[in-house]
Tab-separated table of C-alpha atoms in Angstrom:
chain	number	residue	atom	x	y	z
A	5	MET	CA	0.035	0.205	-0.003
A	6	PHE	CA	2.651	1.959	0.720
A	7	TYR	CA	4.588	1.829	-2.059
A	8	SER	CA	1.805	2.287	-4.426
A	9	VAL	CA	0.648	5.888	-2.870
A	10	CYS	CA	4.781	6.596	-3.522
A	11	CYS	CA	4.898	5.273	-7.330
A	12	ASN	CA	1.227	7.600	-7.236
A	13	LYS	CA	3.254	10.621	-6.539
A	14	VAL	CA	6.072	9.226	-8.895
A	15	GLU	CA	3.975	9.723	-11.536
A	16	GLU	CA	1.651	12.770	-10.663
A	17	ILE	CA	5.592	14.712	-10.189
A	18	LYS	CA	6.208	13.466	-13.707
A	19	CYS	CA	3.612	15.102	-15.209
A	20	ARG	CA	3.691	18.697	-13.097
A	21	GLN	CA	7.468	18.495	-13.910
A	22	MET	CA	6.844	17.973	-17.852
A	23	ILE	CA	4.206	21.136	-17.718
A	24	TRP	CA	6.296	23.072	-16.344
A	25	ARG	CA	9.620	22.254	-18.795
A	26	GLN	CA	6.553	23.787	-21.582
A	27	GLN	CA	6.447	26.755	-19.546
A	28	LEU	CA	9.820	27.660	-18.916
A	29	GLY	CA	10.750	26.615	-22.417
A	30	THR	CA	14.495	25.292	-23.019
A	31	SER	CA	16.391	27.470	-20.871
A	32	ARG	CA	18.117	25.991	-18.089
A	33	THR	CA	17.329	28.782	-15.741
A	34	TYR	CA	16.972	28.009	-12.474
A	35	SER	CA	13.469	30.467	-11.155
A	36	LEU	CA	11.551	29.883	-8.173
A	37	ILE	CA	8.744	27.612	-8.854
A	38	TYR	CA	11.413	25.300	-10.934
A	39	ILE	CA	12.735	24.959	-7.421
A	40	GLN	CA	9.893	24.355	-5.934
A	41	PHE	CA	9.511	21.418	-7.961
A	42	LEU	CA	12.885	19.056	-6.674
A	43	MET	CA	11.523	20.096	-3.113
A	44	ALA	CA	8.234	18.039	-3.804
A	45	ARG	CA	10.319	15.907	-5.951
A	46	CYS	CA	12.506	15.829	-2.553
A	47	PHE	CA	9.579	14.849	-0.301
A	48	THR	CA	8.738	12.104	-2.037
A	49	PHE	CA	12.094	10.804	-1.431
A	50	THR	CA	12.158	11.638	2.120
A	51	ILE	CA	8.829	9.731	2.446
A	52	ASN	CA	10.803	6.359	1.320
A	53	PHE	CA	14.248	7.222	2.941
A	54	VAL	CA	12.654	7.523	6.631
A	55	ALA	CA	10.888	4.564	6.453
A	56	CYS	CA	13.455	2.316	4.996
A	57	GLN	CA	15.759	4.238	8.201
A	58	LEU	CA	13.317	3.290	11.176
A	59	PHE	CA	12.278	-0.119	9.836
A	60	ALA	CA	16.697	-0.654	9.232
A	61	LEU	CA	15.906	0.757	12.854
A	62	LEU	CA	14.477	-2.219	14.693
A	63	ALA	CA	15.986	-4.850	11.571
A	64	ALA	CA	19.370	-2.952	13.890
A	65	PHE	CA	17.934	-4.346	17.828
A	66	TRP	CA	16.936	-7.610	16.452
A	67	PHE	CA	19.990	-8.500	14.727
A	68	ARG	CA	21.875	-7.354	17.535
A	69	ILE	CA	19.688	-9.303	19.944
A	70	TYR	CA	19.513	-12.583	17.845
A	71	LEU	CA	21.674	-12.279	15.180
A	72	GLY	CA	24.448	-11.257	18.020
A	73	PRO	CA	27.497	-13.204	17.545
A	74	SER	CA	27.306	-15.441	20.401
A	75	HIS	CA	23.811	-16.709	18.439
A	76	ALA	CA	24.781	-17.387	14.975
A	77	SER	CA	27.767	-17.321	12.574
A	78	SER	CA	29.872	-14.338	11.159
A	79	ALA	CA	28.493	-16.068	7.820
A	80	VAL	CA	25.123	-15.764	8.939
A	81	ARG	CA	25.096	-12.229	10.105
A	82	HIS	CA	27.531	-11.307	6.816
A	83	ALA	CA	24.521	-12.599	4.962
A	84	PHE	CA	21.439	-11.282	6.812
A	85	ALA	CA	23.252	-7.945	6.598
A	86	THR	CA	23.106	-8.261	2.640
A	87	LEU	CA	19.554	-9.169	1.533
A	88	PHE	CA	18.487	-6.611	4.071
A	89	GLY	CA	20.405	-4.330	2.373
A	90	ILE	CA	19.472	-5.296	-1.348
A	91	TYR	CA	16.141	-5.587	-0.471
A	92	PHE	CA	16.219	-1.521	1.030
A	93	ALA	CA	17.749	-0.668	-1.517
A	94	VAL	CA	15.739	-1.605	-4.681
A	95	PHE	CA	12.539	-0.839	-2.116
A	96	CYS	CA	13.732	2.734	-2.207
A	97	PHE	CA	15.495	3.684	-5.592
A	98	GLY	CA	13.937	0.621	-7.735
A	99	TRP	CA	15.635	0.558	-10.959
A	100	TYR	CA	18.148	2.822	-10.057
A	101	SER	CA	19.836	0.803	-7.538
A	102	ILE	CA	20.914	-1.326	-10.498
A	103	HIS	CA	24.323	1.625	-9.994
A	104	LEU	CA	24.520	0.164	-7.245
A	105	PHE	CA	25.704	-3.322	-7.863
A	106	VAL	CA	26.958	-2.864	-11.432
A	107	LEU	CA	29.810	-0.684	-9.223
A	108	VAL	CA	30.107	-2.984	-6.447
A	109	LEU	CA	30.640	-6.109	-8.903
A	110	MET	CA	32.843	-4.782	-11.483
A	111	ASN	CA	35.245	-3.581	-8.184
A	112	TYR	CA	34.609	-6.581	-6.984
A	113	GLY	CA	35.976	-8.004	-9.992
A	114	ILE	CA	38.927	-5.345	-10.291
A	115	MET	CA	39.775	-6.364	-6.651
A	116	ASN	CA	40.377	-9.979	-7.613
A	117	MET	CA	42.209	-9.592	-10.690
A	118	ALA	CA	44.326	-6.353	-10.332
A	119	SER	CA	47.393	-6.714	-9.560
A	120	ILE	CA	48.134	-5.279	-5.874
A	121	PRO	CA	50.582	-2.380	-6.894
A	122	ASN	CA	47.381	-0.980	-9.249
A	123	ILE	CA	44.547	-2.597	-7.249
A	124	HIS	CA	43.332	0.933	-5.406
A	125	ARG	CA	44.478	3.113	-8.373
A	126	TYR	CA	42.205	0.588	-10.222
A	127	SER	CA	39.213	0.542	-7.985
A	128	PHE	CA	39.840	4.485	-7.694
A	129	VAL	CA	39.232	5.650	-11.355
A	130	VAL	CA	36.993	3.212	-12.096
A	131	ALA	CA	34.762	3.326	-9.013
A	132	MET	CA	34.626	8.219	-9.297
A	133	GLY	CA	34.377	7.118	-12.681
A	134	TYR	CA	31.080	6.062	-12.828
A	135	LEU	CA	30.623	8.209	-9.699
A	136	THR	CA	30.448	10.995	-12.094
A	137	LEU	CA	29.247	9.562	-14.775
A	138	CYS	CA	25.976	9.348	-12.618
A	139	HIS	CA	26.037	12.947	-11.726
A	140	ILE	CA	26.578	14.315	-15.545
A	141	SER	CA	23.642	12.142	-16.385
A	142	ARG	CA	21.504	13.885	-13.568
A	143	ILE	CA	22.290	18.015	-15.176
A	144	TYR	CA	22.252	16.901	-18.862
A	145	ILE	CA	19.714	13.793	-18.458
A	146	PHE	CA	17.414	15.016	-15.597
A	147	HIS	CA	17.938	19.113	-15.720
A	148	TYR	CA	19.402	20.073	-12.136
A	149	GLY	CA	16.941	17.616	-11.413
A	150	ILE	CA	16.687	15.848	-7.726
A	151	LEU	CA	15.406	12.588	-9.376
A	152	THR	CA	12.687	11.856	-6.922
A	153	THR	CA	14.077	8.274	-6.654
A	154	ASP	CA	17.790	10.417	-5.908
A	155	PHE	CA	20.131	7.028	-5.617
A	156	SER	CA	23.702	9.830	-6.219
A	157	GLY	CA	23.806	9.355	-2.689
A	158	PRO	CA	24.385	5.602	-1.083
A	159	LEU	CA	26.403	5.386	-4.605
A	160	MET	CA	28.805	8.579	-2.714
A	161	ILE	CA	29.174	6.258	-0.217
A	162	ILE	CA	29.578	2.569	-1.979
A	163	THR	CA	32.638	5.085	-4.013
A	164	GLN	CA	34.096	5.651	-0.315
A	165	LYS	CA	34.055	2.028	1.048
A	166	ILE	CA	35.452	0.533	-2.463
A	167	THR	CA	38.515	2.823	-2.427
A	168	THR	CA	38.833	2.728	1.346
A	169	LEU	CA	39.006	-1.113	0.784
A	170	ALA	CA	40.919	-0.466	-2.118
A	171	CYS	CA	43.849	1.697	-0.515
A	172	GLN	CA	43.701	-0.219	3.253
A	173	LEU	CA	44.570	-3.331	1.185
A	174	HIS	CA	47.471	-2.079	-1.055
A	175	ASP	CA	48.327	-1.159	2.395
A	176	GLY	CA	48.163	-3.925	3.873
A	177	ILE	CA	49.648	-6.816	0.777
A	178	GLY	CA	51.873	-4.626	-1.053
A	179	ARG	CA	53.627	-2.282	0.861
A	180	GLN	CA	55.949	-3.179	3.454
A	181	ALA	CA	54.642	-2.362	7.010
A	182	GLU	CA	57.889	0.389	7.820
A	183	GLU	CA	56.478	2.416	4.911
A	184	LEU	CA	52.914	3.134	6.752
A	185	THR	CA	52.056	5.602	9.031
A	186	ALA	CA	50.467	3.938	12.056
A	187	GLU	CA	46.871	4.958	10.833
A	188	GLN	CA	47.400	3.273	8.163
A	189	ASN	CA	48.960	0.184	9.748
A	190	ARG	CA	46.470	-0.367	11.908
A	191	LEU	CA	43.772	-0.063	9.336
A	192	ALA	CA	45.647	-2.634	6.589
A	193	VAL	CA	44.001	-5.504	5.323
A	194	LYS	CA	45.887	-7.988	4.741
A	195	THR	CA	43.541	-10.477	1.970
A	196	ARG	CA	41.753	-10.320	-0.078
A	197	PRO	CA	37.711	-10.328	1.149
A	198	SER	CA	35.476	-12.965	0.050
A	199	LEU	CA	32.228	-12.235	-2.312
A	200	LEU	CA	29.935	-11.874	0.955
A	201	GLU	CA	32.022	-10.094	3.123
A	202	TYR	CA	32.826	-7.904	0.194
A	203	LEU	CA	29.036	-7.512	-0.021
A	204	SER	CA	28.368	-7.271	3.398
A	205	TYR	CA	30.398	-4.162	3.724
A	206	LEU	CA	29.712	-2.593	1.027
A	207	LEU	CA	26.044	-3.074	0.805
A	208	ASN	CA	24.341	-3.939	4.249
A	209	PHE	CA	21.178	-2.814	5.909
A	210	MET	CA	23.192	-0.183	8.496
A	211	SER	CA	24.807	1.791	6.486
A	212	ILE	CA	22.377	1.211	2.678
A	213	ILE	CA	20.701	4.613	2.355
A	214	ALA	CA	23.026	7.079	4.320
A	215	GLY	CA	26.097	5.563	5.340
A	216	PRO	CA	28.315	6.133	7.072
A	217	CYS	CA	31.795	4.754	6.034
A	218	SER	CA	33.865	3.145	8.040
A	219	ASN	CA	36.695	0.522	7.587
A	220	TYR	CA	36.859	-2.376	6.222
A	221	LYS	CA	39.091	-4.031	9.808
A	222	ASP	CA	36.133	-2.319	12.283
A	223	TYR	CA	33.123	-3.802	10.401
A	224	ILE	CA	34.469	-7.456	10.677
A	225	ALA	CA	35.263	-6.878	13.443
A	226	PHE	CA	31.975	-6.515	14.149
A	227	ILE	CA	30.859	-8.901	12.780
A	228	GLU	CA	32.937	-11.432	14.142
A	229	GLY	CA	32.177	-9.928	18.079
A	230	ARG	CA	35.369	-8.563	18.591
A	231	HIS	CA	34.682	-4.811	17.472
A	232	VAL	CA	33.547	-3.904	21.172
A	233	HIS	CA	36.042	-6.101	22.582
A	234	MET	CA	39.448	-4.564	21.001
A	235	LYS	CA	38.284	-0.939	22.246
A	236	LEU	CA	37.214	-2.069	25.718
A	237	LEU	CA	41.315	-4.250	25.924
A	238	GLU	CA	43.070	-0.797	25.416
A	239	VAL	CA	41.938	0.595	29.153
A	240	ASN	CA	43.007	-0.770	32.498
A	241	TRP	CA	40.023	-1.903	33.704
A	242	LYS	CA	41.770	-3.553	37.122
A	243	GLN	CA	42.922	-0.611	37.928
A	244	LYS	CA	39.265	1.017	37.804
A	245	GLY	CA	37.372	-1.907	40.426
A	246	TYR	CA	36.403	-4.565	37.308
A	247	ASP	CA	37.342	-7.971	37.989
A	248	ARG	CA	36.004	-8.292	34.162
A	249	LEU	CA	35.787	-6.880	31.040
A	250	PRO	CA	32.329	-4.946	31.518
A	251	ASP	CA	29.666	-5.173	28.082
A	252	PRO	CA	28.676	-1.545	27.082
A	253	SER	CA	25.075	-1.412	25.525
A	254	PRO	CA	24.072	1.190	23.073
A	255	THR	CA	21.006	1.520	24.058
A	256	GLY	CA	21.545	4.990	26.165
A	257	ALA	CA	22.936	5.857	23.325
A	258	VAL	CA	20.653	5.234	20.449
A	259	MET	CA	17.828	6.852	22.319
A	260	TYR	CA	20.102	10.003	22.894
A	261	LYS	CA	20.447	9.726	18.982
A	262	LEU	CA	16.926	9.247	18.280
A	263	CYS	CA	15.815	12.568	20.465
A	264	ILE	CA	18.204	14.414	18.158
A	265	THR	CA	16.701	13.080	15.225
A	266	LEU	CA	13.089	13.593	16.130
A	267	ILE	CA	13.895	16.974	16.637
A	268	SER	CA	15.843	17.773	14.065
A	269	LEU	CA	12.450	16.133	11.853
A	270	VAL	CA	9.951	18.464	13.696
A	271	LEU	CA	12.643	21.334	12.504
A	272	PHE	CA	12.977	20.607	8.884
A	273	LEU	CA	9.646	20.269	8.314
A	274	THR	CA	8.332	23.356	9.708
A	275	LEU	CA	11.556	25.704	9.167
A	276	THR	CA	12.533	24.566	5.836
A	277	LYS	CA	8.918	24.974	4.453
A	278	ASN	CA	9.279	28.645	5.983
A	279	PHE	CA	11.646	29.632	5.016
A	280	PRO	CA	13.110	28.336	1.606
A	281	MET	CA	16.640	29.422	0.245
A	282	ALA	CA	14.876	30.221	-3.069
A	283	TYR	CA	13.814	33.555	-1.553
A	284	ILE	CA	16.684	35.021	-0.860
A	285	ILE	CA	16.703	35.789	-5.085
A	286	ASP	CA	13.298	36.618	-5.671
A	287	ASN	CA	13.594	39.890	-6.906
A	288	GLU	CA	10.625	41.481	-4.866
A	289	PHE	CA	12.713	40.663	-1.845
A	290	LEU	CA	15.972	41.763	-2.879
A	291	GLU	CA	13.763	45.390	-3.827
A	292	LYS	CA	12.201	45.996	-1.013
A	293	THR	CA	14.682	44.440	1.365
A	294	PRO	CA	17.747	46.331	2.888
A	295	PHE	CA	21.575	44.459	3.026
A	296	LEU	CA	21.118	43.305	7.314
A	297	THR	CA	17.977	42.207	6.434
A	298	ARG	CA	19.152	40.092	3.641
A	299	LEU	CA	22.152	38.896	5.215
A	300	GLY	CA	19.529	38.408	8.610
A	301	TYR	CA	17.490	36.187	6.988
A	302	LEU	CA	20.223	33.918	4.727
A	303	TYR	CA	21.289	32.922	8.269
A	304	VAL	CA	18.408	31.753	8.814
A	305	VAL	CA	17.427	29.657	5.982
A	306	THR	CA	20.777	28.383	6.129
A	307	GLN	CA	19.763	27.044	9.830
A	308	SER	CA	15.856	25.973	8.320
A	309	ALA	CA	18.514	23.259	6.247
A	310	LYS	CA	20.694	22.168	8.178
A	311	PRO	CA	18.328	19.913	10.368
A	312	LYS	CA	17.667	17.674	7.312
A	313	TYR	CA	21.555	16.444	7.729
A	314	TYR	CA	21.048	16.234	11.519
A	315	PHE	CA	18.200	13.732	10.671
A	316	ALA	CA	19.594	11.237	7.643
A	317	TRP	CA	22.874	11.677	9.855
A	318	THR	CA	21.884	11.007	13.378
A	319	LEU	CA	19.420	8.257	12.304
A	320	ALA	CA	22.013	6.291	10.174
A	321	ASP	CA	23.959	6.825	13.652
A	322	ALA	CA	21.688	5.326	15.697
A	323	VAL	CA	20.526	2.279	13.128
A	324	ASN	CA	24.769	1.517	13.133
A	325	ASN	CA	24.545	1.717	17.257
A	326	ALA	CA	21.397	-0.237	17.784
A	327	ALA	CA	23.092	-3.461	15.603
A	328	GLY	CA	26.348	-3.395	18.392
A	329	TYR	CA	28.560	-0.976	15.813
A	330	GLY	CA	30.313	2.334	16.915
A	331	PHE	CA	31.456	1.365	19.667
A	332	SER	CA	34.174	3.895	20.241
A	333	GLY	CA	36.156	3.440	23.481
A	334	VAL	CA	36.062	5.078	26.542
A	335	ASP	CA	36.580	8.911	27.373
A	336	GLU	CA	38.131	11.133	29.839
A	337	ARG	CA	35.384	10.242	32.704
A	338	GLY	CA	34.687	6.511	32.361
A	339	ALA	CA	31.357	6.941	29.973
A	340	PHE	CA	30.807	4.745	27.137
A	341	ARG	CA	31.394	6.405	23.910
A	342	TRP	CA	29.258	5.310	20.675
A	343	ASP	CA	30.593	7.484	17.927
A	344	LEU	CA	33.014	5.993	16.179
A	345	LEU	CA	30.707	6.455	12.768
A	346	SER	CA	29.395	9.623	13.811
A	347	ASN	CA	29.060	12.082	11.622
A	348	LEU	CA	29.087	15.612	12.882
A	349	ASN	CA	29.118	16.763	16.087
A	350	ILE	CA	25.949	19.613	16.018
A	351	TRP	CA	27.625	21.871	19.098
A	352	ASN	CA	31.220	22.031	18.056
A	353	ILE	CA	29.072	23.008	14.444
A	354	GLU	CA	27.262	25.877	15.921
A	355	THR	CA	29.355	27.280	19.041
A	356	ALA	CA	32.346	27.176	16.039
A	357	THR	CA	34.587	29.974	15.646
A	358	SER	CA	37.050	29.219	12.978
A	359	PHE	CA	36.070	28.305	9.546
A	360	LYS	CA	37.947	25.003	10.470
A	361	MET	CA	36.409	23.824	13.098
A	362	TYR	CA	33.115	24.254	11.637
A	363	ILE	CA	34.533	22.481	8.564
A	364	GLU	CA	35.846	19.540	11.019
A	365	ASN	CA	32.599	18.936	13.009
A	366	TRP	CA	30.580	18.510	9.083
A	367	ASN	CA	30.591	15.164	7.609
A	368	ILE	CA	33.456	14.089	9.686
A	369	GLN	CA	33.462	10.174	8.232
A	370	THR	CA	34.245	12.321	4.035
A	371	ALA	CA	36.318	14.463	5.845
A	372	ALA	CA	38.216	11.042	7.040
A	373	TRP	CA	37.626	9.580	3.734
A	374	LEU	CA	39.054	12.047	2.165
A	375	LYS	CA	42.292	11.710	4.260
A	376	ARG	CA	43.119	8.469	4.205
A	377	VAL	CA	42.713	8.086	0.112
A	378	CYS	CA	44.279	11.129	-1.251
A	379	TYR	CA	45.403	14.035	1.680
A	380	ASP	CA	47.690	10.296	3.085
A	381	ARG	CA	49.058	9.642	-0.740
A	382	ALA	CA	49.074	12.492	-2.638
A	383	PRO	CA	53.046	12.995	-3.564
A	384	TRP	CA	52.680	16.571	-3.953
A	385	TYR	CA	49.925	19.604	-3.403
A	386	PRO	CA	47.876	16.920	-1.139
A	387	THR	CA	45.699	19.542	-0.032
A	388	ALA	CA	45.001	21.150	-4.078
A	389	LEU	CA	44.497	17.095	-5.080
A	390	THR	CA	42.434	16.816	-1.817
A	391	PHE	CA	39.604	19.817	-2.851
A	392	VAL	CA	39.611	18.537	-6.049
A	393	LEU	CA	38.465	15.162	-5.142
A	394	SER	CA	35.970	16.373	-3.340
A	395	ALA	CA	34.619	18.336	-5.881
A	396	LEU	CA	34.657	15.931	-8.287
A	397	TRP	CA	32.986	13.172	-5.726
A	398	HIS	CA	30.304	15.652	-4.427
A	399	GLY	CA	29.191	16.417	-8.346
A	400	ILE	CA	29.728	18.099	-10.926
A	401	TYR	CA	26.983	21.449	-10.157
A	402	PRO	CA	28.806	24.828	-10.944
A	403	GLY	CA	27.763	25.333	-7.753
A	404	TYR	CA	29.566	22.829	-5.366
A	405	TYR	CA	32.619	24.947	-6.928
A	406	PHE	CA	31.553	28.342	-5.921
A	407	THR	CA	31.067	26.553	-2.477
A	408	PHE	CA	34.529	25.596	-2.532
A	409	LEU	CA	36.329	28.163	-3.841
A	410	THR	CA	34.918	30.662	-1.951
A	411	GLY	CA	35.418	28.319	0.846
A	412	ILE	CA	39.252	27.806	0.477
A	413	LEU	CA	39.301	31.933	0.083
A	414	ILE	CA	37.639	33.028	3.440
A	415	THR	CA	39.473	29.725	5.165
A	416	LEU	CA	42.781	31.576	4.029
A	417	ALA	CA	41.683	35.008	4.952
A	418	ALA	CA	40.196	33.396	8.912
A	419	ARG	CA	43.352	32.142	9.193
A	420	ALA	CA	45.482	35.242	8.529
A	421	ILE	CA	43.077	36.790	11.191
A	422	ARG	CA	43.716	34.531	13.668
A	423	ASN	CA	47.549	34.160	12.691
A	424	ASN	CA	48.195	37.916	12.834
A	425	CYS	CA	45.492	38.912	15.891
A	426	ARG	CA	43.814	36.053	18.587
A	427	HIS	CA	47.363	37.119	20.612
A	428	TYR	CA	45.830	40.249	21.488
A	429	PHE	CA	42.927	39.154	22.796
A	430	LEU	CA	44.023	36.385	25.130
A	431	SER	CA	45.541	38.635	27.672
A	432	SER	CA	41.971	38.999	29.982
A	433	ALA	CA	38.921	37.010	29.962
A	434	PRO	CA	36.747	39.574	28.337
A	435	LEU	CA	38.987	39.935	25.627
A	436	LYS	CA	38.845	36.801	24.314
A	437	MET	CA	35.080	36.754	25.256
A	438	ALA	CA	34.791	39.318	22.771
A	439	TYR	CA	36.565	37.461	20.391
A	440	ASP	CA	35.284	34.401	20.766
A	441	VAL	CA	31.941	36.447	20.444
A	442	ALA	CA	33.201	37.873	17.208
A	443	THR	CA	34.368	35.366	15.571
A	444	TRP	CA	31.653	32.912	16.247
A	445	VAL	CA	29.552	35.935	14.419
A	446	VAL	CA	32.090	36.016	11.198
A	447	THR	CA	32.106	32.388	11.178
A	448	GLN	CA	28.266	31.421	10.755
A	449	LEU	CA	27.296	34.007	8.313
A	450	ALA	CA	30.912	33.235	6.290
A	451	VAL	CA	29.828	29.489	6.387
A	452	CYS	CA	25.852	30.918	4.704
A	453	TYR	CA	27.306	33.111	2.463
A	454	THR	CA	30.024	29.597	1.232
A	455	VAL	CA	27.550	27.010	1.509
A	456	ALA	CA	23.880	28.679	-0.481
A	457	PRO	CA	25.599	28.002	-4.404
A	458	PHE	CA	25.706	24.335	-2.769
A	459	VAL	CA	22.007	24.638	-2.578
A	460	MET	CA	21.711	26.891	-5.278
A	461	LEU	CA	23.157	24.237	-7.907
A	462	ALA	CA	23.608	26.633	-10.623
A	463	VAL	CA	25.527	29.154	-12.181
A	464	GLU	CA	22.325	32.034	-12.652
A	465	PRO	CA	20.840	32.034	-9.077
A	466	THR	CA	24.433	31.618	-7.729
A	467	ILE	CA	26.167	35.162	-9.077
A	468	LYS	CA	22.604	36.581	-8.256
A	469	PHE	CA	22.668	36.118	-4.789
A	470	TYR	CA	26.508	37.041	-4.750
A	471	LYS	CA	25.556	40.083	-6.214
A	472	SER	CA	22.688	40.634	-3.715
A	473	MET	CA	25.514	40.708	-1.233
A	474	TYR	CA	28.396	42.610	-2.996
A	475	PHE	CA	30.214	40.137	-2.992
A	476	HIS	CA	31.473	41.055	0.153
A	477	MET	CA	33.416	38.238	2.117
A	478	HIS	CA	34.975	37.772	-1.488
A	479	ILE	CA	36.052	41.588	-1.014
A	480	LEU	CA	37.091	41.086	2.147
A	481	SER	CA	38.757	37.795	2.080
A	482	ILE	CA	40.677	39.082	-0.493
A	483	LEU	CA	41.800	42.676	1.385
A	484	VAL	CA	42.752	40.449	4.207
A	485	LEU	CA	45.178	38.347	2.611
A	486	LEU	CA	46.495	41.362	0.242
A	487	LEU	CA	47.212	43.706	3.967
A	488	LEU	CA	48.161	41.140	6.274
A	489	PRO	CA	51.695	40.054	6.184
A	490	ILE	CA	51.513	35.957	5.865
A	491	ARG	CA	53.134	34.023	8.739
A	492	PRO	CA	54.373	30.646	7.602
A	493	GLN	CA	53.312	28.092	9.375
A	494	THR	CA	55.072	24.588	10.713
A	495	HIS	CA	53.909	21.744	8.100
A	496	SER	CA	54.668	18.011	8.707
A	497	VAL	CA	55.073	15.448	6.221
A	498	ARG	CA	53.164	12.256	6.697
A	499	LYS	CA	56.278	9.973	7.752
A	500	PRO	CA	55.669	6.145	7.433
A	501	GLN	CA	56.061	4.534	11.706
A	502	ASN	CA	59.644	4.264	11.660
A	503	GLN	CA	60.387	7.925	10.647
A	504	ALA	CA	57.950	9.002	13.188
A	505	ASN	CA	60.626	10.384	15.235
A	506	GLN	CA	62.518	12.230	13.321
A	507	ASN	CA	62.844	16.212	13.628
A	508	SER	CA	63.419	17.722	9.962
A	509	VAL	CA	60.206	17.519	7.857
A	510	LYS	CA	59.100	19.611	5.036
A	511	SER	CA	56.357	20.776	4.052
A	512	LYS	CA	54.429	19.142	0.986
A	513	ASP	CA	52.080	22.217	0.170
A	514	LYS	CA	55.361	23.948	-1.242
C-alpha cells in the first residue's frame, strides 16, 4: 500500500515536471517555481528514506539481540546484513539501484584480478568514473533535477567504501609495514575479502541508505564480535575496580540520538518549508529588503536547511549503534562512547568560532575518507588534490565549485586573521570573550555565504545571490590576504611509522 501511494505520487510529479518544462521553455534558468518543484520531489524521496531507516532501526535491534555473535555465525550475520541491504536499496530506489550493484560487482572483479600495486588505482578510477557519469546524467538528462529516487547518495557512500578498502588492501599486501604510517598500519587489510564479506561491507542494511563510510577492519571485527572487545582492551579495567571486562550497551546512545533525530525532523518539516533558500534571490525580496536584513535572513534559511542533515546523519548513526556497531572506547570520565561512526558534532558546529572548526565537525566521516585515500597518499600538493577529489565526489554542479572555491579563500583569510590578531585578545578574559563572540558571528555568516551556492546548484542563481550580497566576503577575504602579513606555519610531512620521531620535515604543500 505504501509503495503504491509513492508510485502514484511519482507519476503526479512527472506530469507537473513536463508542464513546468513547457512553461520554462528550453532555458535552464533555475527559477523559483522549478526550485519548488524539486522540493516536492525531494519530499517523496524523504518518505521512502524515513520508512527504510526506521525499518532498518528495528532490524538493527533484532540483529544485535537475535543474531549477535554468540547466537549466529559470521557467515549468517554477513548474509542477513547483505540481503536486507539489497532489499532496502530496491525498495527505496527501484530500478536505479542497479547502478549500486553494477559498481560493486565491477570493483569486486578489479579487486580479484588487478595486481596489488595497482589495485587502489584501478578501483579509484572505476568507482569515481562511474560516480561522475551518474552525476553528469543528473544535469544533462534530468536538467538539474533531484530524482524522486535519488540513488547518488548511496552511490557516493559505496564509492567511499570501495576506494577505502582498495587503499587499505594495497597497504596490507603491497607495501611493507615500515612504509606505512601508524594509522595505515592499523587499518591495513592483509587478505582479499570473500564475495560475501565484500557485499556485506558495501551493501549492509545499516549503511546502504545514508552511510556512513567505515573502515573494513572495523566492520569485520563488528560482524565477528570483536569490535567492542578490542576497544575495551585499551583500558586497564583492574585499576578501575573491575574484575572482568564490562559489557557496554548502545541503548542509551541510541535513545539519545533518536531524540536528536526527532527534534531535527520536526525542525526540518517546519523551518525548511517556511524559510526556503530560493526566497533570498526573489526579485521582490531583493528590491524591498535592506542588506542587513537580507544577511539576517540568509542565516535563518541556512539554519533551517541544517536539520535535514542532522536528521539523516544522526539516524544513520543510531541505526549502526542499535546493531552494536560504532563503539569507540571510553572517554576521560569513564563513560562509554558510541561515536566511532558519528558524522557530525552539532554543538561544535553551532558554536564554531573558526571556519576550520566548523568544517572539522561537519561530515566527519567524509573528511576522514578524503584524508585516508587522498591527502595521506598524494605525492605532491595534497591540499589541492584533496579539494579536487572532494569537488568531484560531490558532483559537477557549478554551485559546488563556487562553494569550495569561496571556502578556500575564506579559510585562508580566516587563518591570516587568527595568526596575526588572536594573540592580542588572550591577555584577559573579557577580551577573549569579545574575540570569541566576534569570530562566532563572522564564522556563522561566512558559512552561510559560502554554502548558499551548494544549495542553489546552478550558475545564474549563484551569481545573482552574490551580487545581492555585493560579494562582500570575497572582497573582505582578498583585502585581508593583501594587507595582513602571511606568517609561515610549520607543516609536517606524513612520515612512515619508523620515521615518526624525525625532527627535520618539509612541507608538501609548497
